[in-house]
Coordinates of C-alpha atoms and ligand atoms in Angstrom, one line a residue:
Chain A
M1 CA 0.0 0.0 0.0
A2 CA 2.0 2.9 -1.3
D3 CA -0.5 5.6 -0.5
A4 CA 0.9 8.4 1.8
S5 CA -2.3 9.3 3.6
L6 CA -3.2 5.6 4.1
N7 CA 0.2 4.8 5.4
A8 CA 0.1 7.8 7.8
L9 CA -3.3 6.6 9.1
I10 CA -2.0 3.0 9.7
E11 CA 1.1 4.5 11.5
A12 CA -1.2 6.7 13.6
L13 CA -3.5 3.8 14.5
R14 CA -0.4 1.7 15.6
R15 CA 0.1 4.2 18.4
L16 CA -3.0 2.9 20.1
P17 CA -2.3 0.4 22.9
G18 CA -2.5 -3.2 21.8
V19 CA -2.7 -2.4 18.1
G20 CA 0.0 -3.9 15.8
V21 CA 0.5 -3.3 12.1
K22 CA -2.0 -6.0 11.0
S23 CA -4.8 -4.6 13.2
A24 CA -3.9 -1.1 12.2
S25 CA -4.2 -2.0 8.5
R26 CA -7.5 -3.8 9.1
M27 CA -8.8 -0.7 11.0
A28 CA -7.7 1.7 8.3
F29 CA -9.2 -0.5 5.5
H30 CA -12.5 -0.8 7.5
L31 CA -12.8 2.9 8.1
L32 CA -12.0 3.9 4.5
Q33 CA -14.1 1.2 2.9
H34 CA -17.1 0.9 5.2
D35 CA -17.2 3.7 7.7
R36 CA -15.7 7.1 6.6
E37 CA -18.4 8.7 8.8
G38 CA -17.0 6.8 11.8
A39 CA -13.5 7.9 10.9
Q40 CA -14.6 11.6 10.8
H41 CA -16.5 11.1 14.0
L42 CA -13.4 9.6 15.7
A43 CA -11.2 12.4 14.4
Q44 CA -13.6 14.9 16.0
A45 CA -13.9 13.0 19.3
L46 CA -10.1 12.8 19.5
Q47 CA -9.7 16.5 18.8
Q48 CA -12.4 17.4 21.3
A49 CA -11.2 15.2 24.1
T50 CA -7.6 16.2 23.8
T51 CA -8.5 19.9 24.0
R52 CA -11.3 19.7 26.6
V53 CA -10.4 16.9 29.0
R54 CA -8.2 17.9 31.9
H55 CA -7.7 16.6 35.5
C56 CA -10.1 17.3 38.4
S57 CA -8.4 19.7 40.8
L58 CA -9.6 17.6 43.7
C59 CA -9.6 13.9 42.7
N60 CA -7.3 14.0 39.6
T61 CA -9.7 12.1 37.4
F62 CA -10.5 13.2 33.8
T63 CA -13.1 15.9 33.6
E64 CA -14.0 18.9 31.5
Q65 CA -14.6 21.0 34.6
E66 CA -12.3 22.4 37.2
V67 CA -14.0 20.0 39.7
C68 CA -15.6 16.8 38.6
P69 CA -19.3 15.9 39.3
T70 CA -18.3 13.2 41.8
C71 CA -16.3 15.6 43.9
L72 CA -19.1 18.2 43.7
D73 CA -21.7 15.7 45.0
P74 CA -22.8 16.9 48.5
Q75 CA -24.3 13.5 49.3
R76 CA -20.9 11.8 49.5
D77 CA -19.0 11.2 52.7
A78 CA -16.1 13.7 52.7
T79 CA -14.4 11.9 55.6
K80 CA -13.5 8.8 53.4
L81 CA -11.1 8.9 50.5
C82 CA -10.8 5.9 48.2
V83 CA -7.5 5.8 46.2
V84 CA -7.6 4.0 42.8
E85 CA -5.2 3.7 39.9
T86 CA -7.4 4.7 37.0
P87 CA -10.9 6.0 36.2
A88 CA -11.8 2.5 35.1
D89 CA -11.0 1.2 38.6
Q90 CA -13.1 4.0 40.1
A91 CA -16.0 3.0 37.8
A92 CA -15.6 -0.6 39.0
V93 CA -15.8 0.5 42.7
E94 CA -18.8 2.7 41.9
R95 CA -20.7 -0.1 40.2
T96 CA -20.6 -2.1 43.5
A97 CA -22.8 0.7 45.1
A98 CA -21.0 -0.3 48.4
Y99 CA -19.1 3.0 48.7
R100 CA -20.4 6.5 49.0
G101 CA -17.2 8.4 50.0
R102 CA -14.8 10.4 47.8
Y103 CA -12.1 9.3 45.5
F104 CA -8.6 10.1 44.4
V105 CA -7.5 8.8 41.0
L106 CA -3.7 8.3 40.8
M107 CA -3.7 8.0 37.0
G108 CA -1.1 5.3 37.2
K109 CA 0.9 3.3 39.7
L110 CA 4.5 3.3 41.0
S111 CA 6.6 1.2 38.6
P112 CA 10.3 1.6 39.2
L113 CA 11.2 -0.8 36.3
D114 CA 9.3 1.5 33.9
G115 CA 10.9 4.6 35.5
I116 CA 7.5 5.7 37.0
G117 CA 8.2 7.2 40.4
P118 CA 6.1 9.2 42.9
R119 CA 6.4 12.4 40.8
D120 CA 4.9 10.7 37.7
I121 CA 1.7 9.8 39.4
G122 CA -0.3 12.1 41.5
L123 CA 1.2 11.3 45.0
A124 CA 2.0 14.9 46.0
K125 CA -1.5 15.9 45.0
L126 CA -3.0 12.9 46.9
F127 CA -1.1 13.8 50.1
E128 CA -2.3 17.4 49.9
R129 CA -5.9 16.1 49.3
A130 CA -5.8 13.5 52.0
L131 CA -4.4 15.9 54.6
D132 CA -7.1 18.6 54.1
G133 CA -8.3 18.1 57.7
V134 CA -11.7 16.6 56.6
V135 CA -10.6 13.2 55.4
Q136 CA -10.3 10.7 58.3
E137 CA -9.9 7.4 56.4
V138 CA -8.0 6.6 53.3
I139 CA -9.0 3.4 51.6
L140 CA -6.3 2.0 49.3
A141 CA -8.0 0.4 46.3
T142 CA -5.0 0.1 44.0
N143 CA -4.8 -3.1 42.1
F144 CA -3.6 -6.3 43.8
T145 CA -0.6 -6.6 41.5
A146 CA 3.0 -6.2 42.6
E147 CA 3.0 -2.5 41.4
G148 CA -0.4 -1.8 42.9
E149 CA 0.7 -3.3 46.3
A150 CA 3.9 -1.3 46.3
T151 CA 2.0 1.9 45.5
A152 CA -0.5 1.2 48.3
H153 CA 2.4 0.5 50.7
V154 CA 4.2 3.8 49.9
I155 CA 0.9 5.8 50.2
G156 CA -0.1 3.9 53.4
E157 CA 3.2 4.4 55.2
T158 CA 3.2 8.2 54.5
L159 CA -0.4 8.8 55.5
K160 CA -0.2 6.7 58.7
Q161 CA 2.8 8.8 59.8
R162 CA 0.6 11.8 59.3
G163 CA -2.0 10.4 61.7
L164 CA -4.6 9.2 59.2
K165 CA -6.5 6.0 59.4
V166 CA -5.4 3.9 56.3
T167 CA -7.2 0.8 55.2
R168 CA -6.7 -1.6 52.3
L169 CA -9.4 -3.5 50.3
A170 CA -9.7 -6.9 51.9
R171 CA -8.0 -9.8 50.2
G172 CA -11.2 -11.0 48.8
V173 CA -9.9 -9.7 45.6
P174 CA -7.9 -12.5 43.9
A175 CA -4.2 -11.7 44.1
G176 CA -2.6 -10.8 40.7
S177 CA -5.8 -9.5 39.2
E178 CA -6.9 -6.1 38.1
L179 CA -10.0 -4.5 39.7
E180 CA -11.5 -3.6 36.3
Y181 CA -12.0 -7.3 35.6
V182 CA -13.2 -8.4 39.0
D183 CA -16.8 -9.3 39.6
L184 CA -18.9 -6.8 41.6
G185 CA -19.6 -9.1 44.5
T186 CA -16.0 -9.7 45.2
I187 CA -15.2 -6.0 45.2
A188 CA -18.2 -5.3 47.4
H189 CA -17.1 -7.9 49.9
A190 CA -13.6 -6.6 49.9
L191 CA -14.9 -3.1 50.7
V192 CA -16.8 -4.4 53.7
D193 CA -13.8 -6.4 55.0
R194 CA -11.3 -3.6 54.4
R195 CA -8.6 -3.7 57.0
Chain B
M1 CA -16.6 8.1 33.8
A2 CA -19.3 10.8 33.5
D3 CA -17.3 13.0 31.3
A4 CA -19.0 13.8 27.9
S5 CA -15.9 14.3 25.8
L6 CA -14.3 11.2 27.2
N7 CA -17.5 9.1 26.7
A8 CA -17.7 10.4 23.2
L9 CA -14.1 9.3 22.5
I10 CA -14.7 5.8 24.0
E11 CA -17.8 5.4 21.8
A12 CA -16.0 6.6 18.7
L13 CA -13.1 4.2 19.4
R14 CA -15.6 1.3 19.7
R15 CA -16.5 1.7 16.1
L16 CA -13.0 0.4 15.2
P17 CA -13.2 -3.3 14.2
G18 CA -12.2 -5.6 17.0
V19 CA -12.4 -3.0 19.7
G20 CA -14.9 -3.5 22.6
V21 CA -15.8 -1.2 25.4
K22 CA -12.8 -2.3 27.6
S23 CA -10.3 -1.8 24.9
A24 CA -11.8 1.5 23.9
S25 CA -11.6 2.7 27.5
R26 CA -8.0 1.6 27.7
M27 CA -7.2 3.4 24.5
A28 CA -8.9 6.6 25.5
F29 CA -7.1 6.5 28.9
H30 CA -3.8 5.9 27.3
L31 CA -4.2 8.7 24.8
L32 CA -5.4 11.2 27.3
Q33 CA -2.9 10.3 30.0
H34 CA 0.2 9.4 28.1
D35 CA -0.1 10.4 24.4
R36 CA -2.2 13.4 23.6
E37 CA 0.2 14.2 20.8
G38 CA -0.6 10.7 19.3
A39 CA -4.3 11.4 19.7
Q40 CA -4.0 14.7 17.8
H41 CA -1.8 13.0 15.2
L42 CA -4.4 10.3 14.8
A43 CA -7.2 12.8 14.4
Q44 CA -5.3 14.6 11.6
A45 CA -4.5 11.3 9.9
L46 CA -8.1 10.2 10.0
Q47 CA -9.2 13.6 8.6
Q48 CA -6.6 13.6 5.9
A49 CA -7.2 10.0 4.8
T50 CA -11.0 10.3 4.7
T51 CA -10.8 13.4 2.5
R52 CA -7.9 12.4 0.2
V53 CA -8.1 8.7 -0.3
R54 CA -10.3 7.4 -3.1
H55 CA -10.3 4.4 -5.4
C56 CA -8.0 4.0 -8.4
S57 CA -10.1 4.3 -11.6
L58 CA -8.3 1.2 -13.1
C59 CA -7.7 -1.3 -10.2
N60 CA -10.0 0.0 -7.5
T61 CA -7.4 0.1 -4.8
F62 CA -7.0 3.0 -2.4
T63 CA -5.0 5.9 -3.8
E64 CA -4.8 9.7 -3.7
Q65 CA -4.5 9.9 -7.4
E66 CA -6.9 9.2 -10.3
V67 CA -4.7 6.2 -11.2
C68 CA -2.5 4.4 -8.6
P69 CA 1.3 4.0 -9.0
T70 CA 1.0 0.2 -9.7
C71 CA -1.3 0.8 -12.6
L72 CA 0.9 3.5 -14.0
D73 CA 4.0 1.3 -13.8
P74 CA 5.0 0.6 -17.5
Q75 CA 7.1 -2.4 -16.5
R76 CA 4.1 -4.5 -15.5
D77 CA 2.6 -7.0 -17.9
A78 CA -0.7 -5.6 -18.9
T79 CA -2.0 -8.9 -20.3
K80 CA -2.2 -10.4 -16.8
L81 CA -4.8 -9.2 -14.2
C82 CA -4.6 -10.6 -10.7
V83 CA -7.9 -10.2 -8.7
V84 CA -7.6 -9.9 -4.9
E85 CA -10.1 -9.0 -2.2
T86 CA -8.2 -6.3 -0.4
P87 CA -5.1 -4.0 -0.6
A88 CA -3.6 -6.2 2.2
D89 CA -4.0 -9.3 -0.1
Q90 CA -2.4 -7.3 -3.0
A91 CA 0.5 -6.4 -0.7
A92 CA 0.9 -10.1 0.2
V93 CA 1.1 -11.1 -3.4
E94 CA 3.5 -8.3 -4.1
R95 CA 5.9 -9.4 -1.4
T96 CA 6.4 -12.7 -3.1
A97 CA 8.0 -10.9 -6.1
A98 CA 6.6 -13.8 -8.2
Y99 CA 4.1 -11.7 -10.1
R100 CA 4.7 -8.7 -12.3
G101 CA 1.3 -8.2 -13.9
R102 CA -1.6 -5.9 -13.0
Y103 CA -4.1 -6.1 -10.3
F104 CA -7.8 -5.5 -9.6
V105 CA -8.8 -5.0 -5.9
L106 CA -12.4 -6.0 -5.2
M107 CA -12.5 -4.3 -1.8
G108 CA -14.5 -7.1 -0.4
K109 CA -16.0 -10.4 -1.3
L110 CA -19.4 -11.8 -2.2
S111 CA -21.2 -12.7 1.1
P112 CA -24.9 -13.4 0.6
L113 CA -25.3 -14.0 4.4
D114 CA -24.1 -10.5 5.1
G115 CA -26.1 -9.1 2.2
I116 CA -23.0 -8.3 0.1
G117 CA -23.8 -8.9 -3.5
P118 CA -22.1 -8.2 -6.9
R119 CA -23.1 -4.6 -6.7
D120 CA -21.4 -4.1 -3.3
I121 CA -18.0 -5.1 -4.5
G122 CA -16.4 -3.9 -7.7
L123 CA -17.6 -6.7 -10.0
A124 CA -19.0 -4.4 -12.8
K125 CA -15.8 -2.4 -12.7
L126 CA -13.7 -5.6 -12.8
F127 CA -15.6 -6.9 -15.8
E128 CA -15.1 -3.7 -17.6
R129 CA -11.4 -3.7 -16.7
A130 CA -10.8 -7.3 -17.6
L131 CA -12.5 -7.0 -21.0
D132 CA -10.4 -4.0 -22.1
G133 CA -9.0 -6.1 -25.0
V134 CA -5.4 -6.1 -23.5
V135 CA -5.9 -8.4 -20.6
Q136 CA -5.5 -12.0 -21.7
E137 CA -5.4 -13.9 -18.4
V138 CA -7.2 -13.2 -15.2
I139 CA -5.7 -14.8 -12.1
L140 CA -8.2 -15.3 -9.3
A141 CA -6.4 -14.7 -6.0
T142 CA -9.4 -14.2 -3.7
N143 CA -9.0 -15.9 -0.3
F144 CA -9.5 -19.7 0.0
T145 CA -12.5 -19.2 2.3
A146 CA -16.1 -20.2 1.4
E147 CA -16.8 -16.6 0.4
G148 CA -13.6 -16.1 -1.5
E149 CA -14.1 -19.3 -3.4
A150 CA -17.7 -18.3 -4.3
T151 CA -16.5 -14.9 -5.4
A152 CA -13.8 -16.5 -7.6
H153 CA -16.4 -18.9 -9.0
V154 CA -18.8 -16.0 -10.0
I155 CA -16.0 -14.0 -11.6
G156 CA -14.4 -17.0 -13.3
E157 CA -17.7 -18.2 -14.9
T158 CA -18.5 -14.7 -16.2
L159 CA -15.1 -14.1 -17.7
K160 CA -14.7 -17.5 -19.2
Q161 CA -18.0 -17.0 -21.0
R162 CA -16.5 -13.8 -22.5
G163 CA -13.5 -15.8 -23.8
L164 CA -10.8 -14.9 -21.3
K165 CA -8.3 -17.3 -19.9
V166 CA -9.1 -17.6 -16.1
T167 CA -6.8 -19.2 -13.6
R168 CA -6.9 -19.7 -9.9
L169 CA -4.1 -19.7 -7.4
A170 CA -3.0 -23.3 -6.9
R171 CA -4.2 -25.1 -3.8
G172 CA -0.8 -24.8 -2.2
V173 CA -2.6 -22.2 -0.1
P174 CA -4.1 -24.0 2.9
A175 CA -7.9 -24.1 2.6
G176 CA -9.8 -21.9 5.0
S177 CA -6.9 -19.5 5.4
E178 CA -6.6 -15.8 4.5
L179 CA -3.8 -14.7 2.1
E180 CA -2.7 -11.9 4.4
Y181 CA -1.5 -14.5 6.9
V182 CA 0.1 -17.0 4.5
D183 CA 3.9 -17.3 4.3
L184 CA 5.5 -15.9 1.1
G185 CA 6.8 -19.2 -0.1
T186 CA 3.4 -20.8 -0.2
I187 CA 1.9 -17.9 -2.1
A188 CA 4.8 -17.9 -4.5
H189 CA 4.4 -21.6 -5.1
A190 CA 0.7 -21.2 -5.6
L191 CA 1.3 -18.5 -8.2
V192 CA 3.6 -20.8 -10.2
D193 CA 1.1 -23.7 -10.0
R194 CA -1.9 -21.6 -10.9
R195 CA -4.5 -23.6 -12.8
Ligands
ZN201 ZN1 -13.0 15.0 41.2
ZN202 ZN1 -4.6 1.1 -9.8

């Protein structure tokens, strides 16, 4: 396929996570042959999201506002702060309906092997948030992977030293798994049994 | 994730073939958190490809020109026309370096179950092209799937009736497989043994 625009499209699609050259070619072919409207739509959505979406000043999740709807919700218990790695993990906890406190979304996890340290995820912002004087308990809901556990450990040690109550999701969640893929019942149970 | 732009991006990504809601969420998260430049780049590539890429008036493949570079190449044997389903299949045949004739790219295959008939793929355009008086042999290189075989059958019967020599890639290609994933040696062998 010697076409410049087509090759550029395939290369651009390859930057998506989990997309190799074969998948990228199939996607480009599909869009150009069967769904040009979808391609235009995706172009606009990308443009709009990259210009509009920023981080909530309180919980760090993606939002178009200065403060996200979850943080603005007055019904939520401001004394509890649940720390998760990603918005998808937050959504998983929300779906259990077993938690009505606030959140902090790290947008990543500590990963020394990948060169991801405390400054690359929102740890300073989290500490500031957790030590606002209102939060009394921080619930660590990072994934039960090696990196998620290490991240929970670092956060937990720091916040305990500052006098906060720190709990961790109970080990009802199978070790080595990622929250996003865990069934609701298990997450709900782990929330109740947090230690 | 209650954010409108983010949800719109996830929905738009789901229109890509092979991308479910989990993959789409991961892609959106990755782009917004780690690669906004890549997202902008993809938006531009989509915009450019959908506005610039059209079909070669001779062989029907994707191109930005009226006639594609392959069709313009004077070194190629104009008496031979190789019929493939997609540009990826054409690329697979090209990589064998065992064929130096012309191509016609159907951009699909007959698939009655999916409602794809002769009018939905380039059959009329193919017949016009094959019966230009210069082409002497049409090599059917559609995939060796049920649909590819049916497509080859329909094309072959029509063109034989019009007095053209019609050959099919030899059965060196494993039945049920798709050209794009077949090793070069097998395709090259099948070209030599075409019947
Ligand atoms: Zn927030
Ligand atoms: Zn052409």
